[in-house]
Tab-separated table of C-alpha atoms in Angstrom:
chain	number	residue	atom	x	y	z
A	1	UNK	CA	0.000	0.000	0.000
A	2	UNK	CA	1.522	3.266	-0.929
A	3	UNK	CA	0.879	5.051	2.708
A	4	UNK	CA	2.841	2.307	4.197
A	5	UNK	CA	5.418	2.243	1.853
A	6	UNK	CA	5.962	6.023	2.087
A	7	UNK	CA	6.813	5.775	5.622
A	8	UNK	CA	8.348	2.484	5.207
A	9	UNK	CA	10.678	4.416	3.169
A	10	UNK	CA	11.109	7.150	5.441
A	11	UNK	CA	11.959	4.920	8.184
A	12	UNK	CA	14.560	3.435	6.225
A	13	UNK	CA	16.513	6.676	5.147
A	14	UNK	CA	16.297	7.378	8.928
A	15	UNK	CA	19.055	4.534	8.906
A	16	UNK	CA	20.896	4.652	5.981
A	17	UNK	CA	18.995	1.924	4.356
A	18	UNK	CA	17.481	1.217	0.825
A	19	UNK	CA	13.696	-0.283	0.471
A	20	UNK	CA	13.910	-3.034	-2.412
A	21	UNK	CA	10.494	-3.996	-3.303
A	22	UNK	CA	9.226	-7.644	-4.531
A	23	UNK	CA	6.102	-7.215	-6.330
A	24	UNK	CA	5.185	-11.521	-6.700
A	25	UNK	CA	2.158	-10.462	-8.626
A	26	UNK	CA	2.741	-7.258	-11.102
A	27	UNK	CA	-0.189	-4.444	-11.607
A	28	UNK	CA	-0.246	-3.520	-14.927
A	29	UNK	CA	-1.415	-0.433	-13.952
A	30	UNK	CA	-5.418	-0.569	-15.585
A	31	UNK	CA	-6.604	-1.034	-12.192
A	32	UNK	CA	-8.387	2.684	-11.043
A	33	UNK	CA	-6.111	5.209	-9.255
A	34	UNK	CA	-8.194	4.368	-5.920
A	35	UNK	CA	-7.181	0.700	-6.138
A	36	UNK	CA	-3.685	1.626	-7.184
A	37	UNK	CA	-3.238	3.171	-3.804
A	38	UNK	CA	-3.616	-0.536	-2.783
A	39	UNK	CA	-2.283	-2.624	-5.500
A	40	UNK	CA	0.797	-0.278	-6.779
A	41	UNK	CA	2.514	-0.333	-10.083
A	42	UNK	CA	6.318	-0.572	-10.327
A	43	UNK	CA	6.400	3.174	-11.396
A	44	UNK	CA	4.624	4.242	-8.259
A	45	UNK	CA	6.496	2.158	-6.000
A	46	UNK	CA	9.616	3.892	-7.700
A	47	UNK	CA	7.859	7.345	-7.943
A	48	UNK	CA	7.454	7.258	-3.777
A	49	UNK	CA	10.950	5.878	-3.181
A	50	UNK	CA	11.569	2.808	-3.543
A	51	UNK	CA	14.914	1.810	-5.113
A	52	UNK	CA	14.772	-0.848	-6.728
A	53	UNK	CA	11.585	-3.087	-7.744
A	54	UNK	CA	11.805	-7.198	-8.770
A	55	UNK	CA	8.725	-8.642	-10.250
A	56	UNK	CA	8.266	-11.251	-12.467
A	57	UNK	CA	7.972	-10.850	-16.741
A	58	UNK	CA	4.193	-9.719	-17.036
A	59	UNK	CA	1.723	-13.294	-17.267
A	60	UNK	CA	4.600	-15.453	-15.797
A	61	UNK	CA	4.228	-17.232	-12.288
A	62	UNK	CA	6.071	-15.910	-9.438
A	63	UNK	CA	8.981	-18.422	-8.608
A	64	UNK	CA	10.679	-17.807	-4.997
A	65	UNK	CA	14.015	-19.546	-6.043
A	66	UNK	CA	14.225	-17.507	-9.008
A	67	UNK	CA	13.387	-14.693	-7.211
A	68	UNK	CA	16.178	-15.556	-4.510
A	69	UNK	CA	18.299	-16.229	-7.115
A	70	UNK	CA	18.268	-12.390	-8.943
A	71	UNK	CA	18.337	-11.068	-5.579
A	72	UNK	CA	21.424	-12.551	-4.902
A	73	UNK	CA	22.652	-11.549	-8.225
A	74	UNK	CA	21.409	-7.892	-7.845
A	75	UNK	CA	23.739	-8.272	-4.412
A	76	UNK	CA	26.794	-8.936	-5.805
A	77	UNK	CA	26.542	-6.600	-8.858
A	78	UNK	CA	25.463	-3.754	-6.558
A	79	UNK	CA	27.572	-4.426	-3.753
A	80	UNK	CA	24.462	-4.262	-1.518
A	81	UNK	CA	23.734	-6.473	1.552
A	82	UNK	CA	20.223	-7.512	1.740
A	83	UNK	CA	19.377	-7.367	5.480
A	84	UNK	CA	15.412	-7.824	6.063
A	85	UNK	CA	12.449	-9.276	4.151
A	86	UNK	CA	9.245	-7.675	5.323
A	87	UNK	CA	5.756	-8.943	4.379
A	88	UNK	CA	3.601	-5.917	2.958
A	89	UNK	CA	0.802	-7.877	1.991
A	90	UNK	CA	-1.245	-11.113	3.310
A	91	UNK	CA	-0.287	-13.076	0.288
A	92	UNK	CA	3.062	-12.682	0.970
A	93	UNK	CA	3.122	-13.504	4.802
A	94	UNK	CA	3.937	-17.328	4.326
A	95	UNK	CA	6.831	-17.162	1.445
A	96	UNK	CA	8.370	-14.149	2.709
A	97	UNK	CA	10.566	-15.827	5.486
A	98	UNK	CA	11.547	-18.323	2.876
A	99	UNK	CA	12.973	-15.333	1.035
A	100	UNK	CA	15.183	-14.437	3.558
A	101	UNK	CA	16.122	-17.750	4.114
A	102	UNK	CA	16.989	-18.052	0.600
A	103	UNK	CA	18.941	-14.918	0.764
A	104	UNK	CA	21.271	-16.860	3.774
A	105	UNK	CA	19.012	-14.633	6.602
A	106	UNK	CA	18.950	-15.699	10.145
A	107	UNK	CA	16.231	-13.383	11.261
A	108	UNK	CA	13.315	-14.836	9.893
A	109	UNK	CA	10.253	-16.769	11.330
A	110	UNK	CA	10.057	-20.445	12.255
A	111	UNK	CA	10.389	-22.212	8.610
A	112	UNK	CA	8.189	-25.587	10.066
A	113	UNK	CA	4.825	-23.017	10.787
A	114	UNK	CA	5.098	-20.411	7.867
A	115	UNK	CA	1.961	-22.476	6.425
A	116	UNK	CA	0.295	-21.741	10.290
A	117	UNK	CA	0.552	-18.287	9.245
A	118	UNK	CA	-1.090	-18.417	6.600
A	119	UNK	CA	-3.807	-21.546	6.047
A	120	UNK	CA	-6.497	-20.793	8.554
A	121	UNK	CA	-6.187	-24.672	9.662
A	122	UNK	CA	-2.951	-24.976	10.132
A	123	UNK	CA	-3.206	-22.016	12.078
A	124	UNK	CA	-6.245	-23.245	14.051
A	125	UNK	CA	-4.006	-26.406	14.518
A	126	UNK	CA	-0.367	-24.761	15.986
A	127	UNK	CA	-2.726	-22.266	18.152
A	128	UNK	CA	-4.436	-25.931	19.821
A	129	UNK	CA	-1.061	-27.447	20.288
A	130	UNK	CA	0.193	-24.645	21.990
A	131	UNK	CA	-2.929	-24.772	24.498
A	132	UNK	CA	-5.050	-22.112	23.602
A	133	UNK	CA	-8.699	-22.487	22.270
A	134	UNK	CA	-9.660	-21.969	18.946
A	135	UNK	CA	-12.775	-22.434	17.500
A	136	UNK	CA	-14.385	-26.129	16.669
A	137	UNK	CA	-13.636	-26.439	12.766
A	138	UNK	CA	-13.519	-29.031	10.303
A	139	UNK	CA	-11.771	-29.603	6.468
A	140	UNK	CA	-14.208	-29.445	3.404
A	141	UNK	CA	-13.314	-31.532	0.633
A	142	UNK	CA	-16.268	-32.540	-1.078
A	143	UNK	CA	-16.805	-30.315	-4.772
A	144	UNK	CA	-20.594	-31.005	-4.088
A	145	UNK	CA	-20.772	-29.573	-0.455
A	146	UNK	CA	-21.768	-33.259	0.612
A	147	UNK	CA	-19.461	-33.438	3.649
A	148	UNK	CA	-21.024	-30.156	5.276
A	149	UNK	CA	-23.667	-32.688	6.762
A	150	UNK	CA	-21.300	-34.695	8.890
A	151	UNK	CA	-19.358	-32.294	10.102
A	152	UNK	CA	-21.723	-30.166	11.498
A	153	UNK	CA	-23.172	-33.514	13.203
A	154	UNK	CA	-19.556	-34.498	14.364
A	155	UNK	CA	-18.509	-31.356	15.589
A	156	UNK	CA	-22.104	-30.557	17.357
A	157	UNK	CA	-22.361	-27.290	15.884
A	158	UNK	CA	-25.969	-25.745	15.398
A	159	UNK	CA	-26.894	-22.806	12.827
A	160	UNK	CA	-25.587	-20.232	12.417
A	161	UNK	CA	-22.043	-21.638	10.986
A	162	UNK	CA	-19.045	-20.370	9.483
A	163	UNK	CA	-17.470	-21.143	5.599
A	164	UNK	CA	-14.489	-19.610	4.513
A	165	UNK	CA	-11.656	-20.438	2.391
A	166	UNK	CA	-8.662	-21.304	4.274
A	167	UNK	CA	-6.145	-18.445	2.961
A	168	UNK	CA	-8.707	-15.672	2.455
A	169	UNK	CA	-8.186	-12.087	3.183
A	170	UNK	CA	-9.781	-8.833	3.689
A	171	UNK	CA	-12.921	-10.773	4.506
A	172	UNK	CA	-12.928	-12.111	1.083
A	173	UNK	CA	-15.237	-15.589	1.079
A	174	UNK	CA	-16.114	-15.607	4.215
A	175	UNK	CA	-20.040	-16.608	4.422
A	176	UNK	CA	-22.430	-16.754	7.625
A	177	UNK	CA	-24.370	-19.849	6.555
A	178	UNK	CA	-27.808	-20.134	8.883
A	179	UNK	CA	-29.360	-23.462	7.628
A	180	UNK	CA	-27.793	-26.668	5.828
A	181	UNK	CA	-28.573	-25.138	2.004
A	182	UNK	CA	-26.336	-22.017	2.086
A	183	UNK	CA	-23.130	-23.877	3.620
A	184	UNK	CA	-23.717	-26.625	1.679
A	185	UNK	CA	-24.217	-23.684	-1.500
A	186	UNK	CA	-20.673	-21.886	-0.191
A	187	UNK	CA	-18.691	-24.998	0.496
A	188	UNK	CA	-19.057	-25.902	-2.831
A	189	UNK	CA	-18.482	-22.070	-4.268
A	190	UNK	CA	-15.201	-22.323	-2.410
A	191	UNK	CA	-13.385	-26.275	-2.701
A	192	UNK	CA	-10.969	-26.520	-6.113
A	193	UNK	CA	-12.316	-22.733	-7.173
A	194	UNK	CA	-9.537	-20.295	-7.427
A	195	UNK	CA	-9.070	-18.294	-4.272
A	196	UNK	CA	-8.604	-14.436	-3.482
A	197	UNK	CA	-4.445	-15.169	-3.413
A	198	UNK	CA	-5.029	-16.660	-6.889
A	199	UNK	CA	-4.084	-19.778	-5.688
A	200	UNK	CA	-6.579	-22.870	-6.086
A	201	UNK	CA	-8.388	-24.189	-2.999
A	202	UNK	CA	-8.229	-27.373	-2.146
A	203	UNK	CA	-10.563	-27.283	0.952
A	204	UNK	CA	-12.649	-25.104	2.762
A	205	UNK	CA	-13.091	-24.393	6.247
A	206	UNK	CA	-16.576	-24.594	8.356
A	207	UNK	CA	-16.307	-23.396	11.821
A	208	UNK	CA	-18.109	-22.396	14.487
A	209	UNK	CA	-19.779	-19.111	14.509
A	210	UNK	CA	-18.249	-17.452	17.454
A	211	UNK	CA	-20.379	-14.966	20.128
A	212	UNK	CA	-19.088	-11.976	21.160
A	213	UNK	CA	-17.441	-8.612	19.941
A	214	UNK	CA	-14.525	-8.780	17.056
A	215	UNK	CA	-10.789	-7.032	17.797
A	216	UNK	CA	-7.507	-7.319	16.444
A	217	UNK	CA	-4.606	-6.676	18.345
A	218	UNK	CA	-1.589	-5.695	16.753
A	219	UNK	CA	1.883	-6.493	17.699
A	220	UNK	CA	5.735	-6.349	17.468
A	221	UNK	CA	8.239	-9.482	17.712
A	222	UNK	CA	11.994	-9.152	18.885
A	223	UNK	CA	13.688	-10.996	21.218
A	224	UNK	CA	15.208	-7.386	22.272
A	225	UNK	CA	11.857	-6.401	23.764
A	226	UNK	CA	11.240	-7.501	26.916
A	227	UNK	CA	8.891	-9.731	26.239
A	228	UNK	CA	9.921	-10.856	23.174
A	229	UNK	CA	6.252	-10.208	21.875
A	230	UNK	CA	3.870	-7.404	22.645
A	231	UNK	CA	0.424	-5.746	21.684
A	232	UNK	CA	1.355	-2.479	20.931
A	233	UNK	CA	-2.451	-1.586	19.973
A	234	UNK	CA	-6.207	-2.707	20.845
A	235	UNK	CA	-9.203	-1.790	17.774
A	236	UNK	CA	-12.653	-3.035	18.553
A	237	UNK	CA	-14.687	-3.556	15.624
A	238	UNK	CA	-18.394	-2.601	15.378
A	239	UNK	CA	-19.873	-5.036	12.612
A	240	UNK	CA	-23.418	-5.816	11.857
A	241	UNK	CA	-24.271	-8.881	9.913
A	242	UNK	CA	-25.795	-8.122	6.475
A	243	UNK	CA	-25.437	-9.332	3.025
A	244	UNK	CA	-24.756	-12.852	4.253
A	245	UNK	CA	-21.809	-11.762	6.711
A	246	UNK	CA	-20.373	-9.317	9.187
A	247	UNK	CA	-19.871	-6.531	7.662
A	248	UNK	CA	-17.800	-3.496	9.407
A	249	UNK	CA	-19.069	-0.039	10.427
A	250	UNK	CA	-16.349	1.304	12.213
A	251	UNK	CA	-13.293	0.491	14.007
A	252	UNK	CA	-12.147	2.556	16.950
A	253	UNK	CA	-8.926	1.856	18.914
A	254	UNK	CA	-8.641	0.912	23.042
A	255	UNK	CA	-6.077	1.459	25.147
A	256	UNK	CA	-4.016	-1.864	25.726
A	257	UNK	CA	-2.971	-1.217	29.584
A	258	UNK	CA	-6.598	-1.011	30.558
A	259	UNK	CA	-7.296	-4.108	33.316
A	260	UNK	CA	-10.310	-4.997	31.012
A	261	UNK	CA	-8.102	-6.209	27.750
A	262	UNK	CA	-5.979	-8.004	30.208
A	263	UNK	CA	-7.017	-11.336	28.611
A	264	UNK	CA	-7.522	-10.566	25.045
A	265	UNK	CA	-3.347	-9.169	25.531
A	266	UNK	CA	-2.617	-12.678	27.026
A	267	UNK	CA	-4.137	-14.778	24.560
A	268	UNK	CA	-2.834	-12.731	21.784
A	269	UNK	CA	0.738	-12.750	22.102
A	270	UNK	CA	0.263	-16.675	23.269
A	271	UNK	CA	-1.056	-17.118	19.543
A	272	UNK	CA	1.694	-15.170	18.193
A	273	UNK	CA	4.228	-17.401	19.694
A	274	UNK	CA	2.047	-20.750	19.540
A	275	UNK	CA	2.590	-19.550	15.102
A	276	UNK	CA	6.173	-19.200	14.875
A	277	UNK	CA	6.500	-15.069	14.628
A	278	UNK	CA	9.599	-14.040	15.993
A	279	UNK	CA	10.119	-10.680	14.111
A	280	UNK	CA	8.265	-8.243	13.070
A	281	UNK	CA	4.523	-6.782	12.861
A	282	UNK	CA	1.521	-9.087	13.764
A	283	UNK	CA	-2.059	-8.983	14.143
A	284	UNK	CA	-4.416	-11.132	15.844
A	285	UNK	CA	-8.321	-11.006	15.207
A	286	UNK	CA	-10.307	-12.797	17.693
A	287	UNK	CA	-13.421	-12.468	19.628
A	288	UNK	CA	-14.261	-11.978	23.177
A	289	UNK	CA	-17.223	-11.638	25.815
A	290	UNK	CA	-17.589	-9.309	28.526
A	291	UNK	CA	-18.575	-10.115	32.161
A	292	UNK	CA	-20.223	-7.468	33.925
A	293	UNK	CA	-19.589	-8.956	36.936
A	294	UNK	CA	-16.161	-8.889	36.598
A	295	UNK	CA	-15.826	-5.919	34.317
A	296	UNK	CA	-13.682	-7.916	31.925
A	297	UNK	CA	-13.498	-9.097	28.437
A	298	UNK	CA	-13.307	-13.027	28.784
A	299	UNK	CA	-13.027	-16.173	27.007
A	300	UNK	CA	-10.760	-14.879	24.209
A	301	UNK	CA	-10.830	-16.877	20.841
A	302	UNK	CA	-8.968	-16.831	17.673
A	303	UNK	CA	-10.203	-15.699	14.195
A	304	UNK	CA	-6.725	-15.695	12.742
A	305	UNK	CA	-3.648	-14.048	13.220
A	306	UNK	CA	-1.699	-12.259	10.401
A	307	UNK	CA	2.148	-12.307	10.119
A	308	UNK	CA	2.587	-9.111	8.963
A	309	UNK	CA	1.907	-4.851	9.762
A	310	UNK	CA	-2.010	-4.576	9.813
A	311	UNK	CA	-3.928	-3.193	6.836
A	312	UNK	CA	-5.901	0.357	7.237
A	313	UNK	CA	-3.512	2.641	8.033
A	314	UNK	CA	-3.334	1.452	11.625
A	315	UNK	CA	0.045	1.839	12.024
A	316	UNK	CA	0.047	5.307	10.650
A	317	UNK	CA	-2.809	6.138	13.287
A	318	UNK	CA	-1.164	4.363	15.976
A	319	UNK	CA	1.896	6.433	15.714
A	320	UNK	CA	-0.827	9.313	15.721
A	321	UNK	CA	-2.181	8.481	18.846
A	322	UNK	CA	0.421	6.903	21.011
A	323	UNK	CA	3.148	9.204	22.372
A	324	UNK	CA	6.803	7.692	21.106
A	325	UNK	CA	6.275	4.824	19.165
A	326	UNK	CA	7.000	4.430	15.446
A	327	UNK	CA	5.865	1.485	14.334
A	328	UNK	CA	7.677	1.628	11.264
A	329	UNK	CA	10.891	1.907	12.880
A	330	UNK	CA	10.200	-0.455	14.911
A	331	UNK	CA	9.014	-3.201	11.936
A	332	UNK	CA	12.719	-2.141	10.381
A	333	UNK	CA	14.504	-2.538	13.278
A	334	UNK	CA	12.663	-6.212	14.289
A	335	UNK	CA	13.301	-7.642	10.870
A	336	UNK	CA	17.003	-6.425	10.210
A	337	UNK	CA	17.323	-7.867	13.541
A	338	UNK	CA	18.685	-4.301	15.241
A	339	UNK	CA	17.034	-3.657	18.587
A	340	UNK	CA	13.749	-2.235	19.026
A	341	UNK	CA	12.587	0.878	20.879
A	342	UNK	CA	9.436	0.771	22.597
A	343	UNK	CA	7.543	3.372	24.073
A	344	UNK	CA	7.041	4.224	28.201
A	345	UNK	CA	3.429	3.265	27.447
A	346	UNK	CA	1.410	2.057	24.622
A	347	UNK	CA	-1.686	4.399	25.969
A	348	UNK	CA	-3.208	6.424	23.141
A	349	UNK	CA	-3.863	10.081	23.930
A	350	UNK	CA	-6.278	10.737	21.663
A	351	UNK	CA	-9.109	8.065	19.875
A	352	UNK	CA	-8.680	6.342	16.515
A	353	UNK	CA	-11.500	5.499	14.119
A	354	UNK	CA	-11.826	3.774	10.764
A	355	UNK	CA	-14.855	4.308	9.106
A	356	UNK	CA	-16.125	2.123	6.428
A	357	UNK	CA	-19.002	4.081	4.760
A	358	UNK	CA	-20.960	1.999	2.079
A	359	UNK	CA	-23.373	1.949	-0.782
A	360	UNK	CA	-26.761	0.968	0.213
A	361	UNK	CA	-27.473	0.429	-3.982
A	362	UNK	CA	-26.220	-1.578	-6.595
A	363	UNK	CA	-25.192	-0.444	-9.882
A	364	UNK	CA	-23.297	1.985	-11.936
A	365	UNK	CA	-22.654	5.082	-9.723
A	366	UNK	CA	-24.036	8.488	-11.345
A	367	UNK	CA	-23.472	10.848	-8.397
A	368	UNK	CA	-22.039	11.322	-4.636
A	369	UNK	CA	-22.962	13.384	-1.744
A	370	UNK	CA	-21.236	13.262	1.208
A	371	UNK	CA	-17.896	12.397	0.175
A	372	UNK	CA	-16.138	15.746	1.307
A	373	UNK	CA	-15.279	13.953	4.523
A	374	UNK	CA	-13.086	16.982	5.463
A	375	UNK	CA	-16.023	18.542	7.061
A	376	UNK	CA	-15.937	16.123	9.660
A	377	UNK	CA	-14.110	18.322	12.764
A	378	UNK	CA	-11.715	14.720	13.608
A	379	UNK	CA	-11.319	13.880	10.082
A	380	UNK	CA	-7.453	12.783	9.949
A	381	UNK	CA	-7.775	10.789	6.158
A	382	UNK	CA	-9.602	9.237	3.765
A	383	UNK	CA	-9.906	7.440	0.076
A	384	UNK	CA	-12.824	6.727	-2.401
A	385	UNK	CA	-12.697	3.599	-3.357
A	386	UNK	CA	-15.244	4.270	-6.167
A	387	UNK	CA	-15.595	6.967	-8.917
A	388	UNK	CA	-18.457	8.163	-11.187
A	389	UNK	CA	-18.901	5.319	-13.826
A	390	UNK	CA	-17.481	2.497	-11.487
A	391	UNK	CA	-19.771	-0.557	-10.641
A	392	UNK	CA	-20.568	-0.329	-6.566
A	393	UNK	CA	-22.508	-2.744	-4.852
A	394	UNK	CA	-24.053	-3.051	-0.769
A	395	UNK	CA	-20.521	-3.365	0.673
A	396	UNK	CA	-19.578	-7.650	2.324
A	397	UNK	CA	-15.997	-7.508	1.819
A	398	UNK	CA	-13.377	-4.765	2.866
A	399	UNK	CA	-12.558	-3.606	-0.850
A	400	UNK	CA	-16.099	-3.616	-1.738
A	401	UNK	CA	-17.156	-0.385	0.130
A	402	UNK	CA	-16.652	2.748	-1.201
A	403	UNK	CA	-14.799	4.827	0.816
A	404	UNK	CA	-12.535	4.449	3.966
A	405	UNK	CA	-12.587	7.385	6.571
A	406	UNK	CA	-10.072	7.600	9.634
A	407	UNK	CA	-10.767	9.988	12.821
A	408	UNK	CA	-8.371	11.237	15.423
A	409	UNK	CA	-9.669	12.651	18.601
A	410	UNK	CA	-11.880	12.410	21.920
A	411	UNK	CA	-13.481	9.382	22.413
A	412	UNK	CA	-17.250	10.629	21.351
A	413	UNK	CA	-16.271	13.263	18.967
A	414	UNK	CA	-14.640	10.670	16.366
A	415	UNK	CA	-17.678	7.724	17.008
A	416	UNK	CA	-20.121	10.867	16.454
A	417	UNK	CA	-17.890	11.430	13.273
A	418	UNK	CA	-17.887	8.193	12.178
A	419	UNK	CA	-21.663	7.819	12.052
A	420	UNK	CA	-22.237	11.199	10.476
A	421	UNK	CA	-19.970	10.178	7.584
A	422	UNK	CA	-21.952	6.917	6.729
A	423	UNK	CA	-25.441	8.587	7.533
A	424	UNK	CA	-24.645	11.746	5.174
A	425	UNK	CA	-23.107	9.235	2.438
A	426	UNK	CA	-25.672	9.132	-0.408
A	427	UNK	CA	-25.653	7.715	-3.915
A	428	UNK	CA	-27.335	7.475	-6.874
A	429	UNK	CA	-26.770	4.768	-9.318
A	430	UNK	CA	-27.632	3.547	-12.969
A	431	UNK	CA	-29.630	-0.537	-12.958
A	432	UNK	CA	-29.429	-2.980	-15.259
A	433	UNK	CA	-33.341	-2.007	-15.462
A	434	UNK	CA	-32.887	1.345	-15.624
A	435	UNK	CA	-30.773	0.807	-18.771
């Protein structure tokens, strides 16, 4: 994403190093300028800063060894020393320590779980063995659906149930199924299609469907904190269930040190550990209940955990928001295996919101009002993710909505923010019967 790279970047010069980007899957650059933002070109990598960008001949396959192979190369010509390979994206959170293996690194992630940071079973799997509860799940393999029956009976699950494909992101393919038809519909959708990491999928995943509120924590891994792991931020998610699944609102960020998150901190850097990430940005989404009695959020489980700096700009807003810490720095530093600096505290001073504002239509949009978020008195950024003449439809997945907002300030001015940015959002838009 071009926001992170820029202060990637600037993080970088800070230390006399060069950002070398690997681009596995090039952008031909036909995409929209909105989505470019999120799926850069070569030439706007390089036009930000970047020196150097690999990728492979446009309409070939990606090949790591060949990739390690013309790094190495680029090395020696250059007299360069590669010291760091940092995953930027979800696709690239399970090869990317292979890289730097390839390139004769030591600081890279346990090579036996890279798959646990990436395949949602796996994952469930290494989090289990490590003694922490996950969520009751079971393989898919049937192209017909047919095995949704018996699992559901095996693992004595009632409706409503989970089906997802196993190395999804952004909530891509991820369906709330409430009867036997629609997982049985889904399952099939998803085994031996052709999954959001253009890879194909051999399996899906049913789980549970899990009570409670959504976070994600996010983290940093160096065995020169003290901890060697530690949440460095807390975002609850508001999310309503629509469309088929949960689909976000807004996300607002909670201080860490509070007694409350006490658990959710525990059982996050536990699954952090239980996957193998030693260096580096993490995030782990899970949900959680709260007991009034005890005035704590309880019974932490995992959704999945992410081996790599969190999407959304939260980064950016965390080093907004909470005095001394520069999480890019810090994601340098952990990776080129240099010691990190960590803040006094990790308590925000001021509150951070995403907002995910969304067309209520579907079709071809004809006009906007709303979008001049700047009116908004905590508005700190924000991107259209649609233009005039682009398909939109009622948002389900993250890319689907059409525009991100992000707040910085007290507590009830940014929520009241938030809700006045998707309330005031209106569109108009061209049908198929219309046309």
């Amino acid at each position: 994403r071009i926001p992170d790279c820029v202060h990637l970047i600037e993080a970088g010069k800070k230390r006399g190093l060069m950002i070398m980007a690997v681009v596995p899957k090039p952008n031909d650059g036909s995409k929209r300028e909105a989505i470019l933002t999120y799926y850069p070109t070569a030439d706007a990598l390089l036009e930000v800063g970047i020196h150097q960008v690999y990728e492979p001949p446009m309409g070939s396959k990606f090949d790591i060894v060949e990739c390690a192979a013309n790094l190495k190369t680029i090395e020696s010509q250059q007299n360069l020393r590669f010291l760091g390979v940092i995953p930027c994206r979800e696709a690239a959170v399970d090869f990317s320590d292979i890289l730097g293996a390839l390139l004769g690194l030591t600081v890279v992630n346990d090579l036996g779980l890279s798959s646990a940071r990436r395949d949602k079973g796996l994952m469930k799997l290494a989090v289990s063995n490590a003694g922490l509860r996950v969520a009751k799940y079971a393989r898919l393999t049937q192209g017909d659906g047919a095995d949704v029956i018996n699992a559901v009976s095996e693992l004595e699950l009632e409706y409503p149930i989970v089906v997802k494909t196993p190395r999804g992101m952004s909530t891509m393919d991820v369906f709330i199924c409430n009867n036997e038809k629609e997982a049985v519909q889904h399952s099939a959708e998803i085994v031996r299609s052709i999954g959001p990491d253009g890879r194909k999928v051999q399996y899906a995943l049913l789980e549970e469907f899990l009570g409670g509120e959504e976070f994600a924590l996010n983290l940093i891994a160096s065995p020169t904190t003290p901890r060697g792991v530690q949440v460095t931020d807390i975002w609850l998610y508001h999310k309503v269930n629509a469309n088929g699944t949960m689909v976000n609102t807004f996300q607002e960020m909670v201080d860490p040190h509070d007694p409350k998150y006490a658990y959710l901190v525990q059982y996050a850097e536990g699954v952090c550990r239980a996957v193998g990430i030693k260096y580096g940005m993490s995030h782990c989404e899970l949900k959680a209940k709260y007991d009034e009695k005890r005035k704590k959020w309880i019974d932490p489980v995992m959704i999945e955990i992410a081996g790599r700096l969190a999407g959304g700009r939260k980064a950016i807003m965390a080093e907004a928001t909470i005095p001394g810490w520069h999480p890019f720095d810090a994601m340098i530093d952990a990776h080129c295996g240099f010691p990190v600096r960590m803040p006094p505290s990790f308590r925000p001073s001021k509150t951070a919101v995403q907002t995910y504002v969304p067309s209520d239509k579907n079709g071809i949009l004809k006009s906007v009002q709303g979008d001049n978020f700047e009116r908004l008195p905590t508005y700190h950024a924000s991107i259209m993710l649609r233009e005039i003449g682009d398909e939109v439809v009622r948002a389900s997945s993250l890319m689907s909505f059409a525009a991100f907002v992000w707040l910085i300030g007290d507590a009830e001015d940014v929520k009241r923010d938030a809700m006045r940015a998707i309330d005031e959002f209106k569109v108009e838009v061209e049908t198929a019967e219309d046309a």
